[in-house]
Amino acid sequence: MMRIAIVTDAWLPQTNGVVTTLSRTAECLRDLGYDVKMFTPEPFRTIPCPYYAEIRLSLFPGRRLRRDLEAYAPDAIHIATEGPLGLAARRYCKRRKLAFTTSYHTQFPAYVRKRVPIPERWTYKLIRWFHNAAHCTLAPTPAIVEELRKNGFRNPVLWGRGVDTALFRPSEAARDPRGGPVYIYVGRVAVEKNLEAFTGMAVEGRKIVVGDGPDLARLRADYPDCTYTGYKYGEELAAILAAADVFVFPSRTDTFGLVMLEAMACGVPVAAYPVPGPIDVVRNGVTGALHTSLARACELALQLDRQACRSHALAHNWQRCTRQFEARLVTTTSGALIAPIARTGLDDANPRATGLA
């Protein structure tokens, strides 16, 4: 059985798109017949990441990670994050001349710039150094692929996203009987998410923030007219999403925004800015509205057909996205593409079935 090692600094119990993407991909790879081992911070001593305490950074993981990788002897290695584990895995592969792939999940240059006065080009230089050692770098949308290419990444390629349409589904019973538009945001409550554009938005109706993070206390104080629920999971989260009239995505820095697909699966149109991430995920005027004014985007989104949102989401599943991931893997020793395991009832991957618009 072919063995695949996936190394990530982001893992459970974190709640974010990176963890969802990696866990669902690993599950689908196992369904295809691969042996998949996740190398995560769980066995290491960790400290909280500055500005993002939910992420635990592994302390000096190199020696143990080396032993664990050697014991597992993977046929393919994928490095998902640029943290201590990712750096240790990169070093391990480089020293042994092993081929590997990476993925780009987070706009670190923009995130860092929002917190400290470091030019984005400096951060891009570090991130580019990390990824250009890989056979290829998987990115979630065509816009992000192009952005990476313009910033000197050697071989960025597309790896789309899916959605669990059995969990995230429409529910008329969940709709608010009080009437009036319900606008919802789901995700991390932090500066890079640009949440003030949502919480301070002048619209008629209720605004709900589902999530937690370092900016939650400040937002509660500054915008008391909004409802703050903290994190919600599973069926409870799906029901809250299905009860909304518009999902509002104010971020200008996300690489994808998986929760937009989850909202569409619930029949909820999206209001967002016309920036990378939304421009590839949202079909403007069909599954959502993209506008430089978030309030105007909400007005336009209210007029859209909820069934069209659901239909769009149904076309995007994790099995197809996993086939795309599989097609990018390379053997550690030769750097050749791995021959895909014979199809076992899962949908074939194709460039238009990647969780993208």
CSV table of C-alpha atoms in Angstrom, one decimal:
chain,number,residue,atom,x,y,z
A,1,MET,CA,0.0,0.0,0.0
A,2,MET,CA,1.4,3.4,-1.0
A,3,ARG,CA,2.2,5.6,2.0
A,4,ILE,CA,1.6,9.4,2.0
A,5,ALA,CA,2.9,11.7,4.7
A,6,ILE,CA,1.2,15.0,5.3
A,7,VAL,CA,3.0,17.4,7.6
A,8,THR,CA,1.0,20.3,9.1
A,9,ASP,CA,1.4,22.8,11.9
A,10,ALA,CA,-2.4,23.4,11.7
A,11,TRP,CA,-4.5,20.6,13.2
A,12,LEU,CA,-7.3,19.7,15.5
A,13,PRO,CA,-8.7,21.0,17.8
A,14,GLN,CA,-8.3,24.2,15.6
A,15,THR,CA,-11.4,25.2,13.6
A,16,ASN,CA,-10.3,26.6,10.2
A,17,GLY,CA,-10.3,25.9,6.5
A,18,VAL,CA,-6.8,24.4,6.6
A,19,VAL,CA,-7.7,21.8,9.1
A,20,THR,CA,-11.0,21.0,7.3
A,21,THR,CA,-9.2,20.7,4.0
A,22,LEU,CA,-6.4,18.4,5.2
A,23,SER,CA,-8.7,16.2,7.3
A,24,ARG,CA,-11.2,15.7,4.5
A,25,THR,CA,-8.4,15.1,2.0
A,26,ALA,CA,-6.7,12.5,4.2
A,27,GLU,CA,-10.1,10.7,4.7
A,28,CYS,CA,-10.7,10.6,0.9
A,29,LEU,CA,-7.2,9.4,0.2
A,30,ARG,CA,-7.7,6.5,2.6
A,31,ASP,CA,-11.0,5.7,0.8
A,32,LEU,CA,-9.0,5.5,-2.4
A,33,GLY,CA,-6.7,2.9,-0.8
A,34,TYR,CA,-3.7,5.0,0.3
A,35,ASP,CA,-2.0,4.7,3.7
A,36,VAL,CA,-2.0,8.3,5.0
A,37,LYS,CA,-0.2,9.5,8.2
A,38,MET,CA,-0.6,13.0,9.5
A,39,PHE,CA,2.4,14.6,11.2
A,40,THR,CA,1.0,17.2,13.4
A,41,PRO,CA,1.9,19.1,16.6
A,42,GLU,CA,0.1,16.6,18.8
A,43,PRO,CA,3.2,14.6,20.1
A,44,PHE,CA,5.4,17.7,20.6
A,45,ARG,CA,5.8,20.3,23.2
A,46,THR,CA,4.2,23.5,21.9
A,47,ILE,CA,3.7,27.2,22.6
A,48,PRO,CA,0.9,29.4,21.3
A,49,CYS,CA,1.5,31.2,18.1
A,50,PRO,CA,1.7,35.0,18.5
A,51,TYR,CA,-1.6,36.7,17.5
A,52,TYR,CA,-3.2,33.3,16.9
A,53,ALA,CA,-3.1,31.3,20.2
A,54,GLU,CA,-5.3,28.5,18.8
A,55,ILE,CA,-2.3,27.4,16.7
A,56,ARG,CA,0.3,25.6,18.8
A,57,LEU,CA,3.8,25.9,17.5
A,58,SER,CA,6.0,22.8,18.0
A,59,LEU,CA,9.2,23.4,19.9
A,60,PHE,CA,12.4,21.9,18.3
A,61,PRO,CA,10.5,19.2,16.4
A,62,GLY,CA,13.4,18.3,14.0
A,63,ARG,CA,14.9,15.2,15.7
A,64,ARG,CA,11.6,13.5,16.5
A,65,LEU,CA,10.0,14.3,13.1
A,66,ARG,CA,13.1,12.9,11.4
A,67,ARG,CA,12.7,9.6,13.4
A,68,ASP,CA,9.0,9.4,12.7
A,69,LEU,CA,9.4,10.0,9.0
A,70,GLU,CA,12.1,7.5,8.7
A,71,ALA,CA,10.1,4.9,10.6
A,72,TYR,CA,7.1,5.5,8.3
A,73,ALA,CA,9.2,5.6,5.1
A,74,PRO,CA,6.6,7.5,3.0
A,75,ASP,CA,6.4,7.1,-0.8
A,76,ALA,CA,5.2,10.8,-1.0
A,77,ILE,CA,5.6,13.8,1.3
A,78,HIS,CA,3.3,16.8,1.3
A,79,ILE,CA,4.2,19.8,3.5
A,80,ALA,CA,1.1,21.9,4.2
A,81,THR,CA,2.3,24.7,6.3
A,82,GLU,CA,5.3,27.0,6.8
A,83,GLY,CA,5.6,26.6,10.6
A,84,PRO,CA,8.2,24.8,12.7
A,85,LEU,CA,7.0,21.3,11.5
A,86,GLY,CA,6.9,22.4,7.9
A,87,LEU,CA,10.4,23.9,8.2
A,88,ALA,CA,11.7,20.7,9.8
A,89,ALA,CA,10.1,18.5,7.1
A,90,ARG,CA,11.5,20.8,4.4
A,91,ARG,CA,15.0,20.5,5.9
A,92,TYR,CA,14.6,16.7,6.2
A,93,CYS,CA,13.7,16.4,2.5
A,94,LYS,CA,16.4,18.7,1.3
A,95,ARG,CA,19.2,17.0,3.2
A,96,ARG,CA,18.1,13.6,1.8
A,97,LYS,CA,17.4,14.9,-1.7
A,98,LEU,CA,13.7,13.8,-1.4
A,99,ALA,CA,11.1,15.3,-3.6
A,100,PHE,CA,8.0,16.8,-2.0
A,101,THR,CA,5.0,19.0,-2.6
A,102,THR,CA,3.7,22.0,-0.6
A,103,SER,CA,0.5,23.9,-0.4
A,104,TYR,CA,-0.3,27.6,0.1
A,105,HIS,CA,-3.2,28.1,2.4
A,106,THR,CA,-2.7,31.5,4.1
A,107,GLN,CA,-1.8,34.9,2.8
A,108,PHE,CA,1.0,35.4,5.3
A,109,PRO,CA,2.5,38.5,3.7
A,110,ALA,CA,-0.9,40.4,4.1
A,111,TYR,CA,-1.5,38.9,7.6
A,112,VAL,CA,1.9,39.9,8.9
A,113,ARG,CA,1.6,43.4,7.4
A,114,LYS,CA,-1.6,44.0,9.3
A,115,ARG,CA,0.1,43.4,12.6
A,116,VAL,CA,3.7,44.6,12.3
A,117,PRO,CA,5.2,47.2,9.9
A,118,ILE,CA,7.1,44.6,7.7
A,119,PRO,CA,6.8,45.2,3.9
A,120,GLU,CA,4.9,42.3,2.2
A,121,ARG,CA,7.8,41.8,-0.2
A,122,TRP,CA,10.0,40.7,2.7
A,123,THR,CA,7.6,38.1,3.8
A,124,TYR,CA,7.0,37.0,0.2
A,125,LYS,CA,10.7,36.4,-0.1
A,126,LEU,CA,10.7,34.0,2.9
A,127,ILE,CA,7.6,32.2,1.8
A,128,ARG,CA,8.9,31.9,-1.8
A,129,TRP,CA,12.2,30.4,-0.4
A,130,PHE,CA,10.1,27.8,1.5
A,131,HIS,CA,7.9,26.8,-1.4
A,132,ASN,CA,10.3,27.0,-4.3
A,133,ALA,CA,12.2,23.9,-3.0
A,134,ALA,CA,9.1,21.8,-3.7
A,135,HIS,CA,8.2,20.0,-6.9
A,136,CYS,CA,5.1,22.2,-7.0
A,137,THR,CA,3.0,24.4,-4.7
A,138,LEU,CA,-0.8,23.7,-4.5
A,139,ALA,CA,-3.0,26.8,-4.3
A,140,PRO,CA,-6.8,26.9,-3.9
A,141,THR,CA,-7.9,29.3,-6.7
A,142,PRO,CA,-6.7,30.5,-10.1
A,143,ALA,CA,-6.3,34.0,-8.8
A,144,ILE,CA,-4.0,32.8,-6.0
A,145,VAL,CA,-2.0,30.7,-8.5
A,146,GLU,CA,-1.5,33.7,-10.7
A,147,GLU,CA,-0.6,35.9,-7.7
A,148,LEU,CA,2.0,33.4,-6.6
A,149,ARG,CA,3.4,33.2,-10.1
A,150,LYS,CA,3.7,37.0,-10.3
A,151,ASN,CA,5.6,36.9,-6.9
A,152,GLY,CA,8.2,34.5,-8.2
A,153,PHE,CA,6.9,31.1,-7.1
A,154,ARG,CA,8.4,28.5,-9.3
A,155,ASN,CA,5.5,26.1,-9.9
A,156,PRO,CA,2.2,27.0,-8.4
A,157,VAL,CA,-0.7,24.7,-9.4
A,158,LEU,CA,-4.4,24.5,-8.7
A,159,TRP,CA,-5.9,22.4,-5.9
A,160,GLY,CA,-9.5,23.3,-5.3
A,161,ARG,CA,-11.9,22.7,-2.4
A,162,GLY,CA,-15.1,20.8,-1.7
A,163,VAL,CA,-18.0,21.0,0.7
A,164,ASP,CA,-20.0,18.5,2.7
A,165,THR,CA,-23.4,18.9,1.1
A,166,ALA,CA,-25.0,16.3,3.4
A,167,LEU,CA,-24.2,18.3,6.5
A,168,PHE,CA,-24.6,21.8,5.0
A,169,ARG,CA,-28.0,21.8,3.5
A,170,PRO,CA,-31.1,24.1,3.3
A,171,SER,CA,-33.6,24.1,6.1
A,172,GLU,CA,-36.7,26.2,5.9
A,173,ALA,CA,-37.5,25.1,9.5
A,174,ALA,CA,-34.4,26.9,10.6
A,175,ARG,CA,-35.4,30.3,9.1
A,176,ASP,CA,-36.0,33.1,11.6
A,177,PRO,CA,-39.8,33.5,12.1
A,178,ARG,CA,-39.3,37.1,13.2
A,179,GLY,CA,-38.7,38.1,9.6
A,180,GLY,CA,-36.3,40.7,8.4
A,181,PRO,CA,-32.9,40.0,6.7
A,182,VAL,CA,-30.4,38.0,8.7
A,183,TYR,CA,-26.8,38.6,7.8
A,184,ILE,CA,-24.2,36.1,9.1
A,185,TYR,CA,-20.4,35.8,9.3
A,186,VAL,CA,-18.7,32.6,10.3
A,187,GLY,CA,-15.0,32.3,11.1
A,188,ARG,CA,-12.1,33.6,13.1
A,189,VAL,CA,-12.6,37.0,14.8
A,190,ALA,CA,-9.3,38.7,14.0
A,191,VAL,CA,-7.9,41.8,12.3
A,192,GLU,CA,-7.1,40.0,9.0
A,193,LYS,CA,-10.8,39.2,8.6
A,194,ASN,CA,-11.7,42.9,8.3
A,195,LEU,CA,-14.8,42.3,10.4
A,196,GLU,CA,-15.5,46.0,11.1
A,197,ALA,CA,-16.6,46.2,7.5
A,198,PHE,CA,-19.4,43.8,8.5
A,199,THR,CA,-20.2,44.7,12.1
A,200,GLY,CA,-20.2,48.4,11.2
A,201,MET,CA,-22.3,48.0,8.1
A,202,ALA,CA,-25.4,50.1,7.9
A,203,VAL,CA,-28.2,47.7,6.9
A,204,GLU,CA,-31.7,46.9,8.1
A,205,GLY,CA,-31.8,43.5,9.8
A,206,ARG,CA,-29.8,41.4,12.2
A,207,LYS,CA,-26.0,40.8,12.1
A,208,ILE,CA,-24.6,37.6,13.6
A,209,VAL,CA,-21.0,36.8,14.2
A,210,VAL,CA,-20.2,33.1,14.7
A,211,GLY,CA,-16.7,32.4,15.8
A,212,ASP,CA,-14.0,33.5,18.3
A,213,GLY,CA,-10.6,35.1,18.3
A,214,PRO,CA,-8.5,37.9,19.7
A,215,ASP,CA,-10.8,40.7,18.5
A,216,LEU,CA,-14.0,39.4,19.9
A,217,ALA,CA,-14.1,41.4,23.1
A,218,ARG,CA,-13.3,44.6,21.3
A,219,LEU,CA,-16.0,44.0,18.7
A,220,ARG,CA,-18.6,43.2,21.4
A,221,ALA,CA,-17.8,46.6,23.0
A,222,ASP,CA,-17.7,48.6,19.8
A,223,TYR,CA,-20.6,47.0,18.0
A,224,PRO,CA,-23.2,45.8,20.6
A,225,ASP,CA,-26.0,45.7,18.1
A,226,CYS,CA,-24.5,42.5,16.6
A,227,THR,CA,-25.1,39.0,18.0
A,228,TYR,CA,-22.0,37.1,18.9
A,229,THR,CA,-22.4,33.3,19.4
A,230,GLY,CA,-18.8,32.0,19.7
A,231,TYR,CA,-17.8,28.9,17.7
A,232,LYS,CA,-20.5,26.5,16.5
A,233,TYR,CA,-19.9,23.1,15.0
A,234,GLY,CA,-21.6,20.3,13.0
A,235,GLU,CA,-25.4,20.3,12.8
A,236,GLU,CA,-25.7,23.4,15.0
A,237,LEU,CA,-23.5,25.4,12.7
A,238,ALA,CA,-25.3,24.1,9.6
A,239,ALA,CA,-28.6,25.1,11.1
A,240,ILE,CA,-27.4,28.7,11.9
A,241,LEU,CA,-26.1,29.1,8.4
A,242,ALA,CA,-29.3,27.8,6.8
A,243,ALA,CA,-31.3,30.3,8.9
A,244,ALA,CA,-29.5,33.3,7.3
A,245,ASP,CA,-30.5,35.4,4.3
A,246,VAL,CA,-27.0,36.4,3.3
A,247,PHE,CA,-23.5,35.2,4.3
A,248,VAL,CA,-21.2,38.1,4.5
A,249,PHE,CA,-17.5,37.6,3.8
A,250,PRO,CA,-15.6,40.8,4.6
A,251,SER,CA,-12.1,39.5,4.3
A,252,ARG,CA,-9.7,40.9,1.7
A,253,THR,CA,-6.8,38.5,2.4
A,254,ASP,CA,-8.2,34.9,2.4
A,255,THR,CA,-6.9,32.5,-0.2
A,256,PHE,CA,-10.3,30.8,-0.5
A,257,GLY,CA,-12.9,31.1,2.2
A,258,LEU,CA,-14.2,27.5,2.5
A,259,VAL,CA,-17.2,28.7,4.6
A,260,MET,CA,-18.6,30.5,1.5
A,261,LEU,CA,-19.1,27.1,-0.1
A,262,GLU,CA,-20.7,25.9,3.1
A,263,ALA,CA,-23.1,28.8,3.1
A,264,MET,CA,-24.0,28.2,-0.6
A,265,ALA,CA,-24.7,24.5,0.3
A,266,CYS,CA,-27.2,25.8,2.8
A,267,GLY,CA,-28.8,27.8,0.0
A,268,VAL,CA,-27.4,31.1,1.4
A,269,PRO,CA,-26.0,33.7,-1.1
A,270,VAL,CA,-22.7,35.4,-0.4
A,271,ALA,CA,-21.9,39.1,-0.2
A,272,ALA,CA,-18.2,39.9,-0.5
A,273,TYR,CA,-15.6,42.2,-2.0
A,274,PRO,CA,-14.3,41.5,-5.6
A,275,VAL,CA,-10.9,40.2,-4.4
A,276,PRO,CA,-8.9,36.9,-4.7
A,277,GLY,CA,-10.8,34.2,-2.9
A,278,PRO,CA,-14.4,35.4,-3.5
A,279,ILE,CA,-13.8,36.2,-7.2
A,280,ASP,CA,-13.1,32.5,-7.8
A,281,VAL,CA,-15.6,31.0,-5.3
A,282,VAL,CA,-18.7,33.2,-6.0
A,283,ARG,CA,-20.6,33.3,-9.3
A,284,ASN,CA,-21.4,37.0,-9.2
A,285,GLY,CA,-25.1,37.6,-9.7
A,286,VAL,CA,-25.9,33.9,-9.3
A,287,THR,CA,-24.5,32.5,-6.0
A,288,GLY,CA,-23.6,35.9,-4.5
A,289,ALA,CA,-22.8,39.5,-5.1
A,290,LEU,CA,-19.3,41.0,-5.3
A,291,HIS,CA,-19.1,44.8,-4.8
A,292,THR,CA,-16.7,47.4,-3.5
A,293,SER,CA,-19.5,48.4,-1.1
A,294,LEU,CA,-20.3,45.5,1.3
A,295,ALA,CA,-23.7,46.9,2.1
A,296,ARG,CA,-24.6,47.1,-1.6
A,297,ALA,CA,-23.3,43.5,-2.1
A,298,CYS,CA,-25.8,42.5,0.7
A,299,GLU,CA,-28.7,44.3,-1.0
A,300,LEU,CA,-27.9,42.5,-4.3
A,301,ALA,CA,-27.4,39.1,-2.6
A,302,LEU,CA,-30.9,39.3,-1.0
A,303,GLN,CA,-32.4,39.2,-4.5
A,304,LEU,CA,-30.7,35.9,-5.5
A,305,ASP,CA,-32.2,32.5,-5.9
A,306,ARG,CA,-31.3,30.2,-2.9
A,307,GLN,CA,-31.7,27.1,-5.0
A,308,ALA,CA,-29.0,28.3,-7.4
A,309,CYS,CA,-26.6,28.5,-4.5
A,310,ARG,CA,-27.4,25.0,-3.5
A,311,SER,CA,-27.0,23.7,-7.0
A,312,HIS,CA,-23.6,25.3,-7.3
A,313,ALA,CA,-22.4,23.7,-4.1
A,314,LEU,CA,-23.6,20.3,-5.2
A,315,ALA,CA,-21.1,20.4,-8.1
A,316,HIS,CA,-18.1,20.6,-5.7
A,317,ASN,CA,-17.1,17.6,-3.5
A,318,TRP,CA,-14.1,16.5,-1.6
A,319,GLN,CA,-13.6,13.4,-3.6
A,320,ARG,CA,-13.0,15.4,-6.8
A,321,CYS,CA,-10.6,17.8,-5.0
A,322,THR,CA,-8.7,14.8,-3.5
A,323,ARG,CA,-8.2,13.4,-7.0
A,324,GLN,CA,-6.6,16.7,-8.0
A,325,PHE,CA,-4.3,16.6,-4.9
A,326,GLU,CA,-3.5,13.0,-5.8
A,327,ALA,CA,-2.5,14.0,-9.3
A,328,ARG,CA,0.1,16.4,-8.0
A,329,LEU,CA,1.9,14.0,-5.7
A,330,VAL,CA,5.4,12.9,-6.5
A,331,THR,CA,7.5,10.0,-5.3
A,332,THR,CA,10.1,11.0,-2.8
A,333,THR,CA,13.0,9.2,-4.5
A,334,SER,CA,12.5,9.9,-8.2
A,335,GLY,CA,10.3,13.1,-8.2
A,336,ALA,CA,8.0,11.4,-10.7
A,337,LEU,CA,4.2,11.8,-10.5
A,338,ILE,CA,2.6,9.0,-8.5
A,339,ALA,CA,0.4,6.8,-10.6
A,340,PRO,CA,-3.1,7.2,-9.3
A,341,ILE,CA,-4.8,4.2,-7.7
A,342,ALA,CA,-7.6,2.8,-9.9
A,343,ARG,CA,-10.9,4.6,-9.5
A,344,THR,CA,-13.0,3.1,-6.8
A,345,GLY,CA,-16.3,4.7,-7.4
A,346,LEU,CA,-15.2,8.3,-6.7
A,347,ASP,CA,-15.8,11.0,-9.3
A,348,ASP,CA,-13.0,11.6,-11.7
A,349,ALA,CA,-11.0,14.8,-11.2
A,350,ASN,CA,-11.1,17.3,-13.9
A,351,PRO,CA,-10.1,21.0,-14.1
A,352,ARG,CA,-13.7,22.2,-13.8
A,353,ALA,CA,-14.6,20.0,-10.8
A,354,THR,CA,-12.4,21.5,-8.2
A,355,GLY,CA,-14.6,23.4,-5.8
A,356,LEU,CA,-14.3,26.6,-7.8
A,357,ALA,CA,-16.7,28.8,-9.7
